[in-house]
XYZ file of C-alpha atoms in Angstrom:
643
model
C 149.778 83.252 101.952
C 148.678 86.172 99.801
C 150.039 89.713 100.942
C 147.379 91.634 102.923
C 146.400 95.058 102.415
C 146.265 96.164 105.851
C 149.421 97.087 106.910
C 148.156 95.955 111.229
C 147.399 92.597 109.536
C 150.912 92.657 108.182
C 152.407 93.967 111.598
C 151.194 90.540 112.704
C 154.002 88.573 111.553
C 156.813 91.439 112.043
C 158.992 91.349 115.102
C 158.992 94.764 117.229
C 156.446 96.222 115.155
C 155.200 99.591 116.070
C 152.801 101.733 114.828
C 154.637 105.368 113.582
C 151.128 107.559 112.366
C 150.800 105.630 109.194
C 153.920 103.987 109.045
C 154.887 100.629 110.862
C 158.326 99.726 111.525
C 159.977 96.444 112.770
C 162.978 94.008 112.139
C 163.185 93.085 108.792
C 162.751 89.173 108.243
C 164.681 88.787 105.355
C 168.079 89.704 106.887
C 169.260 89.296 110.437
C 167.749 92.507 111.516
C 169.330 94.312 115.048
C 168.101 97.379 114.961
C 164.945 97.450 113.004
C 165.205 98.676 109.328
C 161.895 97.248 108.118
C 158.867 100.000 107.137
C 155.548 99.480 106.048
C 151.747 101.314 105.507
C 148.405 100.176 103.973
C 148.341 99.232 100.072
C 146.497 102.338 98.338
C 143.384 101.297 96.088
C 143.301 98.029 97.678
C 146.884 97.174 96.538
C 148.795 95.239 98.777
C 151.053 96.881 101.572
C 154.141 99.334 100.999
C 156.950 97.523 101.877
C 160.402 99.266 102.666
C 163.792 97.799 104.097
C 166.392 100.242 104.563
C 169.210 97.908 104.736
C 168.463 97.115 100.909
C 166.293 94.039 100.900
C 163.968 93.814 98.189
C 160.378 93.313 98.397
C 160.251 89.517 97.208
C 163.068 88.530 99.303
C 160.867 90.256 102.312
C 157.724 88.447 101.187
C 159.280 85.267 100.536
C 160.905 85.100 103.875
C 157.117 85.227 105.083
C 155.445 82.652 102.958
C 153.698 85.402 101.096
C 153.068 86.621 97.516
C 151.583 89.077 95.371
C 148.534 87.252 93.733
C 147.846 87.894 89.919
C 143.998 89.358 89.478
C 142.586 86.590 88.021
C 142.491 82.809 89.419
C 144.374 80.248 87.334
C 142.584 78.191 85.356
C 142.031 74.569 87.203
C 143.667 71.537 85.782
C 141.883 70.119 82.137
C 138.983 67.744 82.946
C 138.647 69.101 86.498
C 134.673 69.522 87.201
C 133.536 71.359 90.465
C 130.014 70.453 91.309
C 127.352 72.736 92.829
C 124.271 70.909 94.212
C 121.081 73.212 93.980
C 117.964 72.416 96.371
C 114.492 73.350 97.392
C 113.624 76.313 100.333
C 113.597 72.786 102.765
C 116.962 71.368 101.248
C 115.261 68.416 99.262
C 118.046 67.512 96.755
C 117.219 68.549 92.446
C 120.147 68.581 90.709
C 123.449 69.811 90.176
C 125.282 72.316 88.180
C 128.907 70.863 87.218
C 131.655 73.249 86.070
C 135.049 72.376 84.198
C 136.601 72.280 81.254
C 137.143 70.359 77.947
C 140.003 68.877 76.630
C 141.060 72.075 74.627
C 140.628 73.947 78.245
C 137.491 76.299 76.767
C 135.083 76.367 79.697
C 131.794 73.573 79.991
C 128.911 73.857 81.894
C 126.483 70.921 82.653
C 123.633 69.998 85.063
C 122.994 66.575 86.013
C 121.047 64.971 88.826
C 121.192 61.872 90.834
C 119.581 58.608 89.413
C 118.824 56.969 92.884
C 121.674 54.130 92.147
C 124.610 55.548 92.821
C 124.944 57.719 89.391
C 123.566 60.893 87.602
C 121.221 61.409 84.420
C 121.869 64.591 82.307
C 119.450 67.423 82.862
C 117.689 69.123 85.538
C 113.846 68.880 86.873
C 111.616 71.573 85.009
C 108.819 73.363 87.268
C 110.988 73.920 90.124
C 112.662 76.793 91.465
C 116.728 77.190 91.474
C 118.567 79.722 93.255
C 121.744 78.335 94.586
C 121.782 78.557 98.590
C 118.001 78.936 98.415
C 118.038 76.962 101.477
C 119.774 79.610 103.494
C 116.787 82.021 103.295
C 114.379 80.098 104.622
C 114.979 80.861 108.354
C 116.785 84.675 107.199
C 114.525 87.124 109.436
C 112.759 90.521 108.455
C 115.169 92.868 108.274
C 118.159 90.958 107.863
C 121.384 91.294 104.696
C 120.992 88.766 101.637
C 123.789 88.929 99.681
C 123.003 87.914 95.597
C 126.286 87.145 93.294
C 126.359 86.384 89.648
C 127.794 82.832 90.405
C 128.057 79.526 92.669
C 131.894 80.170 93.260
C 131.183 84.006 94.521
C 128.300 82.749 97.040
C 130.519 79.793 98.297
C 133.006 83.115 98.786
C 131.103 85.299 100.693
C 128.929 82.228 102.786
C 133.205 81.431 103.906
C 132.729 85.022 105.417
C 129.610 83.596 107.536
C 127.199 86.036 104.752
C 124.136 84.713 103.397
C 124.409 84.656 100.012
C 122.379 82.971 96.875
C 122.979 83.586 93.019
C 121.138 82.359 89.718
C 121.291 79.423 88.295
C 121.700 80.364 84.484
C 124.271 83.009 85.259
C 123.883 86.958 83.437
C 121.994 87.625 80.753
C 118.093 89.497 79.999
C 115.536 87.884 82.138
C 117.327 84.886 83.831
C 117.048 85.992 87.428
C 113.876 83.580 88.634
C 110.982 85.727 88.920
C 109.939 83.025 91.614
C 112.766 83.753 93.867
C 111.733 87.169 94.204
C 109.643 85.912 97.140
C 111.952 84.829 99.376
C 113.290 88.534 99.387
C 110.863 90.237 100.632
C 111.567 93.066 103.676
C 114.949 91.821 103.136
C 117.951 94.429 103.153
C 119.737 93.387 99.724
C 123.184 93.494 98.448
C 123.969 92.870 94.824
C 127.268 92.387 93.999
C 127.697 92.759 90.222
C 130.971 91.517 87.751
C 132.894 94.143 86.310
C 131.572 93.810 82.550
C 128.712 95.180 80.206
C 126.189 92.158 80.540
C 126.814 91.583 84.800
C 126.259 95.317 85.421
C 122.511 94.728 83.239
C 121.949 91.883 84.641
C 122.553 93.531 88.128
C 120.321 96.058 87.648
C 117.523 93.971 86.354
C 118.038 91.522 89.786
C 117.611 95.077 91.538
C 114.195 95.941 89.593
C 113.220 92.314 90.444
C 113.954 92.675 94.283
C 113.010 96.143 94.861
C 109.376 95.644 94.668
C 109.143 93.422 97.853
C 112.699 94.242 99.500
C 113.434 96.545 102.561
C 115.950 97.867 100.848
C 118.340 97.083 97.770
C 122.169 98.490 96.961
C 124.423 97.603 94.084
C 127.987 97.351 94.816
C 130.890 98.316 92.439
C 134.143 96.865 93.350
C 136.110 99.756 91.294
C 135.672 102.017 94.444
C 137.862 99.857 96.172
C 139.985 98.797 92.782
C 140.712 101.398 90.167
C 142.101 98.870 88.238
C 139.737 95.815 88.322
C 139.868 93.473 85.023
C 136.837 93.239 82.845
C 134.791 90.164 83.998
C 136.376 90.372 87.723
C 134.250 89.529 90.829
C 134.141 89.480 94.994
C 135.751 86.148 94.790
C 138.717 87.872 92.423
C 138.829 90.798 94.416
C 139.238 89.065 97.541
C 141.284 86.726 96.266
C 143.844 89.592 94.914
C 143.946 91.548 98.142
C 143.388 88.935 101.003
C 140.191 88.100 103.308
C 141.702 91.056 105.671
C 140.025 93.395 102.825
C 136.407 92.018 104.081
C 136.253 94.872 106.413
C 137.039 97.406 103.393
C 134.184 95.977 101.481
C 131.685 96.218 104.283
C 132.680 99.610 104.752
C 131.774 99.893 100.974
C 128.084 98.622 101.391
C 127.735 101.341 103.786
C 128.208 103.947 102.382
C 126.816 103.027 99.054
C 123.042 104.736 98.317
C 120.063 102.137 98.143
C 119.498 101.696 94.664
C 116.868 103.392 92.740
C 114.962 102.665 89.387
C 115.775 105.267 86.594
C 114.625 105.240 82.986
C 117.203 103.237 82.073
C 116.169 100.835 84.852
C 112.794 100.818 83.673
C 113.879 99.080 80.405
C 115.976 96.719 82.249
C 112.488 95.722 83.738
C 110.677 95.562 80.431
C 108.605 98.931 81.515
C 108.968 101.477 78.721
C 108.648 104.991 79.253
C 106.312 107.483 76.709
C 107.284 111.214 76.009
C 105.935 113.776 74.630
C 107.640 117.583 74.113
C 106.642 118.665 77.385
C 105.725 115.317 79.559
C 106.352 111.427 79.831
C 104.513 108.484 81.621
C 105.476 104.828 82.779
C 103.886 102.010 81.415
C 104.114 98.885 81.003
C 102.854 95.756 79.129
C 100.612 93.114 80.292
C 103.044 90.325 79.443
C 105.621 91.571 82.127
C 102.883 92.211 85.092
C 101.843 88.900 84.623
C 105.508 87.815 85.054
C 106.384 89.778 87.816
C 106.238 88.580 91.235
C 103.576 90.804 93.066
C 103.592 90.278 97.773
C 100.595 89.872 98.499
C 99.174 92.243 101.213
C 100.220 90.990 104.353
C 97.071 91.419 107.392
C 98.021 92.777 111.043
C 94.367 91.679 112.170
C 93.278 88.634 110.067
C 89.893 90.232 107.467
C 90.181 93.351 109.350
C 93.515 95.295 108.776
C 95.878 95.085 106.195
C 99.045 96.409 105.277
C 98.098 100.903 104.228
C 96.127 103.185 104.821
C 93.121 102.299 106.883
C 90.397 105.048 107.819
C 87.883 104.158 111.522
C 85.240 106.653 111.925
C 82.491 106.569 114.775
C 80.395 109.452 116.602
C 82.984 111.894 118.861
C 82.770 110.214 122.331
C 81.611 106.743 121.235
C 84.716 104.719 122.098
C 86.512 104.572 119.432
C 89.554 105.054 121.690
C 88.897 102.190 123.967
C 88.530 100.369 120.582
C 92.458 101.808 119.581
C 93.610 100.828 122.880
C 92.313 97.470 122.822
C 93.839 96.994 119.252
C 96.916 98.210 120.150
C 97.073 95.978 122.782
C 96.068 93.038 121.134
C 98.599 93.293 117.928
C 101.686 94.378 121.019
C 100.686 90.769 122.487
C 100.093 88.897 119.482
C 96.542 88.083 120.933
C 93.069 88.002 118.857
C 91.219 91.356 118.562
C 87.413 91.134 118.377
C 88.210 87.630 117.780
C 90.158 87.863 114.969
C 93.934 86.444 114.846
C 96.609 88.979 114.610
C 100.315 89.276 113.931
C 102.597 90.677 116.622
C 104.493 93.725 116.283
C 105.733 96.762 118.004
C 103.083 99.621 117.879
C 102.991 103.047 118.097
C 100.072 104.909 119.041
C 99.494 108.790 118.270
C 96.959 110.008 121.305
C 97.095 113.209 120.198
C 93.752 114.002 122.354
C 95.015 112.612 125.591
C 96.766 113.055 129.040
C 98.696 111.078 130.335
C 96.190 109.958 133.039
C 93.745 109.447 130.746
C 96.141 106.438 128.473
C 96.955 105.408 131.613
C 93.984 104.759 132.857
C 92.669 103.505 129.419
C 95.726 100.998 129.224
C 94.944 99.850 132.675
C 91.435 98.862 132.176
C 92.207 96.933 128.645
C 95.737 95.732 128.918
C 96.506 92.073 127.864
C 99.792 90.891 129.456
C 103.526 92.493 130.286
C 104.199 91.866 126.315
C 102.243 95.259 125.972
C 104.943 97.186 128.094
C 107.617 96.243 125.881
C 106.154 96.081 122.296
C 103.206 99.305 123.053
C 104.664 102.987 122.260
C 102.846 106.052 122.921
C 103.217 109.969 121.452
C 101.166 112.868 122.358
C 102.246 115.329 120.729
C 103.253 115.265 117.338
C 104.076 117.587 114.544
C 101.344 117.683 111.800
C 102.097 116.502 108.074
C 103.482 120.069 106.891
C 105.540 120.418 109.579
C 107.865 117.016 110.277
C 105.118 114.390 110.833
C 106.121 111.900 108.549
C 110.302 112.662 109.341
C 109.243 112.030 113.696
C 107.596 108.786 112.230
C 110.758 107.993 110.104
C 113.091 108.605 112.961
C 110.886 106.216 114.952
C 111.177 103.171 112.836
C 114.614 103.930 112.710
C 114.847 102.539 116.362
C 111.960 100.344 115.976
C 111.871 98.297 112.640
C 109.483 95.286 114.295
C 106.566 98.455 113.953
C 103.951 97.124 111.822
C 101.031 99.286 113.034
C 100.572 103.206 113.986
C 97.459 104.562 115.220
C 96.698 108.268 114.686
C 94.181 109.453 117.026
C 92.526 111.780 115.363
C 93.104 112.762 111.735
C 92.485 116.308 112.522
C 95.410 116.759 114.752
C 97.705 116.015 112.202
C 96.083 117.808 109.265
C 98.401 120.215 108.106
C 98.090 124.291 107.943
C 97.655 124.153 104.592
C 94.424 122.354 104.737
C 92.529 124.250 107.426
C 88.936 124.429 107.554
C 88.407 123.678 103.680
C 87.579 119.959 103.430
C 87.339 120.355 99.707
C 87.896 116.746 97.358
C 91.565 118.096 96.884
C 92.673 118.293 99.686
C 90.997 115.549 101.783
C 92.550 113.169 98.842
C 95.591 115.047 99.139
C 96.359 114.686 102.541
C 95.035 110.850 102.837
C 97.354 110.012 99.709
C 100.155 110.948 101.608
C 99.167 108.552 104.198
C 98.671 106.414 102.534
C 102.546 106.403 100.751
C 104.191 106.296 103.477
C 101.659 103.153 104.884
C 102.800 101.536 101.366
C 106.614 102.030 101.135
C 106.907 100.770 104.690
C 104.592 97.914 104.313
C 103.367 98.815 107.714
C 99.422 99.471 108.915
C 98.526 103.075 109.596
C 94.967 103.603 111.416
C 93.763 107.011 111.435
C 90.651 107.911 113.549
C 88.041 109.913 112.146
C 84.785 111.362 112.899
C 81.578 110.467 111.418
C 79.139 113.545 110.213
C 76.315 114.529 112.405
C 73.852 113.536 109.439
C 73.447 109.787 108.919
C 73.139 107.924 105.953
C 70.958 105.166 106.390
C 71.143 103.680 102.378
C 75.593 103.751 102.469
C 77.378 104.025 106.344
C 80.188 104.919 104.352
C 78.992 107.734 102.800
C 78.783 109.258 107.267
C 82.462 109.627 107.293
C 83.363 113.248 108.021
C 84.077 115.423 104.710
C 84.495 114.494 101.319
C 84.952 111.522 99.993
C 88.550 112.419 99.070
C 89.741 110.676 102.235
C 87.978 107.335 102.465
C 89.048 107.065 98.602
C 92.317 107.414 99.097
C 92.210 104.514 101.940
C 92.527 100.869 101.677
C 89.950 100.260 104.094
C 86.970 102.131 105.413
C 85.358 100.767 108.921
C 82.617 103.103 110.255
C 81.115 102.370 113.587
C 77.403 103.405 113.816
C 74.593 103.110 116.657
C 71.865 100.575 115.657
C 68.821 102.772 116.262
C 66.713 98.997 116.534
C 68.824 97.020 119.041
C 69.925 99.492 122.143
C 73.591 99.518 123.119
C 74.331 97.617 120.192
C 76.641 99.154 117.220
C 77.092 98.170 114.152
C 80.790 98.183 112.516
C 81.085 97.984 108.718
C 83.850 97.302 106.854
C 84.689 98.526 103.194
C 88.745 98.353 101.200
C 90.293 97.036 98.308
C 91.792 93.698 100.752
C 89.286 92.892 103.329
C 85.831 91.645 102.380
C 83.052 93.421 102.790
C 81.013 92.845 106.161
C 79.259 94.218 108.862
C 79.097 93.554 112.524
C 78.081 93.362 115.669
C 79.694 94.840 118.598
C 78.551 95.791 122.471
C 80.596 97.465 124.216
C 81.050 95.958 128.303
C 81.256 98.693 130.613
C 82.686 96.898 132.998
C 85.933 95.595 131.478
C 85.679 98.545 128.960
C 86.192 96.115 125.562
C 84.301 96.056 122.864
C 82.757 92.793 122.028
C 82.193 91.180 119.090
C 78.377 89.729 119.070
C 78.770 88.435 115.041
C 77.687 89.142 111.441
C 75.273 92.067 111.585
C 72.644 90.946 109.413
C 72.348 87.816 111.499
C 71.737 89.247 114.665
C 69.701 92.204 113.426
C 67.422 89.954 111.905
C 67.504 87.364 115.013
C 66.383 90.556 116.975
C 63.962 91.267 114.365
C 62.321 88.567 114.384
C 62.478 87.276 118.274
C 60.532 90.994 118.392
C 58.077 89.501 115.941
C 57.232 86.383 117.503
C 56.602 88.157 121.071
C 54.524 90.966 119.791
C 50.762 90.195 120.854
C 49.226 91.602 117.739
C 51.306 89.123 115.584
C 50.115 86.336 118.069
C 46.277 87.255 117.655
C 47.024 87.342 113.886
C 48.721 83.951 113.667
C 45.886 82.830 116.178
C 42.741 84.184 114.052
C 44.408 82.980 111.013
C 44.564 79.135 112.171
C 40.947 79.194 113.428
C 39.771 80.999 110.117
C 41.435 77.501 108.348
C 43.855 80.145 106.883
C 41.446 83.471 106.105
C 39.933 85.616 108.604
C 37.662 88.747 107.921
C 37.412 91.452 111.113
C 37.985 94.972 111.816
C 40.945 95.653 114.828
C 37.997 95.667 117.606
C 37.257 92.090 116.505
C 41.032 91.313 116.577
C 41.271 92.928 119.869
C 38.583 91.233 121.161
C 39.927 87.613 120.103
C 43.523 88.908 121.821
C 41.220 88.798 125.397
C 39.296 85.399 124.704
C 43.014 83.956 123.871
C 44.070 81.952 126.830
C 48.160 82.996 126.224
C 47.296 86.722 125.556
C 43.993 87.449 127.871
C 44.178 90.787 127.360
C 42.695 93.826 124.435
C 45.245 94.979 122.193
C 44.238 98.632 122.614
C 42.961 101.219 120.477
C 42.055 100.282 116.914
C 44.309 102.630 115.465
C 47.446 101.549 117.531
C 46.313 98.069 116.311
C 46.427 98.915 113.079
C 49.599 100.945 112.969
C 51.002 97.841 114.699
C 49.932 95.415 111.806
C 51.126 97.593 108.985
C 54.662 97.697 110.965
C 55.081 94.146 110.659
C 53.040 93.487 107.225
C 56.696 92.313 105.713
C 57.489 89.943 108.195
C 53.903 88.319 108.264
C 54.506 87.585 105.086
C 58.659 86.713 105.397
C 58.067 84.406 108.347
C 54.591 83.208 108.439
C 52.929 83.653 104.754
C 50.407 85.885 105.977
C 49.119 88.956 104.168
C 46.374 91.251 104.433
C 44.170 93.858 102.624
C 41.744 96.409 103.857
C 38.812 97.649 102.737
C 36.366 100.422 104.416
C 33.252 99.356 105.957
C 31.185 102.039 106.184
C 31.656 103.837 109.960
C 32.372 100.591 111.688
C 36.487 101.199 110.862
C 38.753 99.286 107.763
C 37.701 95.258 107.231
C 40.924 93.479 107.359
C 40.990 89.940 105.681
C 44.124 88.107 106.239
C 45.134 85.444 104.540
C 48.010 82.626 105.236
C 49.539 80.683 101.446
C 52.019 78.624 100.758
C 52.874 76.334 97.248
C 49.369 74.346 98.170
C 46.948 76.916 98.679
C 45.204 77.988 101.397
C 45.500 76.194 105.009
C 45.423 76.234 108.076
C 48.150 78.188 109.859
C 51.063 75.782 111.242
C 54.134 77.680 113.354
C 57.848 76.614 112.211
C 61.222 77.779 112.471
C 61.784 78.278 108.884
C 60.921 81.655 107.373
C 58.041 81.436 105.269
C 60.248 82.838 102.041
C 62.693 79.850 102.469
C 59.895 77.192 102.830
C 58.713 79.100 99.265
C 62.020 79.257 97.134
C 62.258 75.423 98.342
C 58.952 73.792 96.773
């Protein structure tokens, strides 16, 4: 048994032993002890423990007498020809091959891979195209959140997973560029510890696993056993280091992750990475070549709402009073349940929403009339009052995830209340990029959604809805995604919602919102059911019908002034009725002239006819001429492009 460190785990095999401050005392083992003469206190530096008998017994007659011994740093070397085998597998623990260690007949060190042959024996070589990390297995069910542990080697993961750690490691050992850019995956929003060996080539290679990592992990640290072992041999590990001092120094070690910093890249790190850095006298820039982007392992952006919200800064801006906060409410409900929003999937999370314009009556009420399910009362959070972004916004929000790392979504309602002092009234480029950049960095480095509600300006836009958001264009520039809500002035109570970012596709649609259960509802693409509208308005209108009408009994032309039209309108058996004024006639048939044409093929021209009014002669084509007028479903353009 190897000596511990601790001298309570040592107390464990001492008769009497009591604890004296940071001395232990207790009958000696090595003599036949009375009175006890036997003291003892923790190793220093991760030695093993002090050991003291008054009555003259030396330390390896004390040790001996307890089956224990002072381990050399380094493990022996296993017998010649001894191979220790370390199977490597796939993220569902399919069987590829297997690294072999041992050693030659000389004793110099071999390494080998080899794989099974399906009859009992192995074939040299490993399978190229697939991915080895040894203990890849173990990471497949390893939850957001949770400690990976990386090691330079098989034997140091088989060390630490003995400890109940999950732990993986290379397959090609240290050295520039052999950590598997394709492992880097099965990282991400992990918290990961990197223990590196105690030479020139594991320390690089450490920091280049770090580099790798750090782009998709929660958080990365670096751990140098020489904290805990002043004295550590070149090339030492964990495995030595435990191995030295005894499993009882776990705890020590542990205690060492703690306190060590999360790792950050320097300039030095950069080059690890294969990013070079560019000075001049007074400045310098990163950059970095094309060759190692393309190598790198990018996470892609992970959605909250499926098409709608991704992971940053997103910007919502509708008319003040239009519902935007039954919208919030409904969303925040949704993503707290896991249940589809507007009909799109989503991915459930803890929430926190900002109501920085509410009561408390008021979100309760609100959450009354659109809440999903009891899920919402556990996963749902609500603020309202907050600090604004020069004054501790971004530290409350910190302190928040702190206590609640299953948050993937905030809601700020509005934008306004959290604009700082510094900002004021001036919504000048600068600052409206200013202030939605930092948004948007703290959206980014904790992969979470942040919503901000906006206002829309009072003067619409009718060629870009974008272009309506309040202010410059410093804000929705610095977003992800832009969705403005606007009133369609052609359909009452119907809004449209478009949807503009670097991760979503572009859309628009179509909501209503029910004012009984107080959701908005999603009606479909925008386009489609403007033009529905558009043209179910066509089709009903009796000045189109008279049109259509004259136009078939004209055998495709018909010559009249509006009076005439009006007058075929009341000898019509479906209309039976004058059209009205010539003038509101006419106004009528230049409103739909495009979709005569787009549905039906008719057009028209008009020509004065002395003081009797404008001659109109319409006239119905299609890829054979002139003809008689003959009503389909298919728009008249489509019927075109398709002859």
């Amino acid at each position: 048994m190897i000596t511990p460190t601790l001298a309570s785990e040592f107390a464990q095999n001492i008769d009497g032993a009591k604890q004296h401050g940071e001395w232990w005392s207790g009958r000696c083992p090595a003599h036949d002890d009375k009175n006890p003469s036997l003291s003892w206190k923790d190793g220093e530096d991760g030695k093993p423990v002090i050991v003291k008998c008054h009555a003259g017994c030396s330390r390896n007659a004390i040790l001996a007498s307890l089956g224990m011994e002072d381990h050399s740093p380094r493990e022996a070397l296993p017998p010649k020809k001894s191979n220790v085998a370390y199977p490597y597998y796939t993220i569902d623990g399919k069987y590829l091959a297997e690294k072999v260690r041992g050693y030659d007949d000389s004793g110099k060190h071999t390494t080998r891979w080899r794989r099974r042959n399906g009859k009992g024996g192995f074939i040299s070589g490993r399978v190229k195209g697939e991915l080895y990390l040894y203990g890849l297995p173990n990471l497949k069910n390893v939850r957001d959140g949770d400690t990976v542990y990386i090691a330079e080697g098989e034997k140091d993961v088989e060390t630490l997973r003995k400890h109940g750690l999950v732990a993986v490691s290379g397959p090609d050992g240290a050295g520039h560029n052999k950590f598997p850019q394709e492992a880097v995956k099965w990282f991400a929003k992990k918290k990961v510890v990197i223990f590196q060996d105690n030479d020139e080539v594991g320390k690089a290679f450490a920091q280049d696993e770090a580099a790798a990592v750090s782009k998709v992990a929660e958080s990365v640290k670096l751990i140098d056993l020489q904290a805990l072992w002043p004295d550590i041999p070149e090339h030492a590990d964990i495995s030595d280091y435990l191995q030295r001092f005894g499993d009882g120094m776990l705890p020590k070690v542990l205690k060492l992750i703690d306190s060590t910093p999360y790792w950050k890249s320097s300039s030095e790190d950069q080059s690890v990475n294969s990013t070079s850095i560019a000075t001049t006298s007074t400045t310098k820039f990163e950059y970095f070549s094309a060759e190692s982007v393309l190598n790198e392992y990018i996470e892609p952006p992970q959605f909250i709402v499926q098409s709608l919200l991704a992971e940053g800064l997103t910007v919502l801006a509708g008319p003040p009073k239009y519902g935007k906060s039954f919208l919030s409410m409904d969303l925040c409900c949704s993503v707290a349940t896991g249940k589809p929003f507007l009909g799109f999937s989503t991915v459930q999370s803890q929430v926190l929403y900002l109501c920085l314009e509410d009561s408390k009556g008021r979100i309760k009420k609100r959450l009354t009339e659109v809440n999903h399910d009891n899920l919402v009362a556990k996963n749902l959070f609500f603020v309202m009052n907050a600090p604004d972004m020069d004054n501790g916004l971004f530290d409350a929000l910190e302190g928040f995830l702190k206590d609640h790392p299953d948050c993937k979504l905030i809601v700020i309602d509005t934008f306004q209340k959290i604009r700082g002092a510094s900002s004021g009234s001036d919504y000048s480029y600068m600052i409206d990029s200013r202030d939605g950049g930092k948004l948007k960095s703290f959206a980014d480095s904790h992969h979470l959604c942040l919503l901000v509600i906006h206002h829309t300006a009072k003067k619409r836009d009718e060629s870009d809805p974008f272009n309506c958001i309040s202010g410059t264009t410093g804000l929705p520039g610095a977003a992800d995604t832009n969705i403005v809500l606007l009133r369609n002035e052609r359909m009452e109570g119907t809004t449209n919602m478009y949807i503009s970012g670097r991760d979503v596709v572009e859309a628009a649609y179509s909501l209503k919102f029910n004012k009984d259960t107080h959701l908005w509802e999603f009606q479909g693409d925008a386009e489609e059911i403007e033009n529905s509208f558009r043209k179910n308005l066509y089709t009903a209108d009796d000045v189109v019908k008279t049109i259509k009408e004259a136009v078939a009994l004209g055998k495709g032309t018909w010559h009249g002034t509006m009076s005439d039209l009006s007058r075929l309108a009341e000898q019509t058996s479906y209309i039976g009725h004058s059209l009205g004024e010539p003038r509101a006639i006419a106004s009528a048939v230049k409103q739909y002239a495009d979709d005569l044409y787009r549905y039906d093929g008719i057009s028209y021209t008009a020509a004065q006819n002395g003081t009797g009014g404008r001659k109109y002669t319409f006239t119905q084509a299609n890829c054979k001429g002139l003809e008689k007028w003959v009503e389909t479903d298919i728009p008249f353009d489509d019927v075109k492009d398709s002859n």
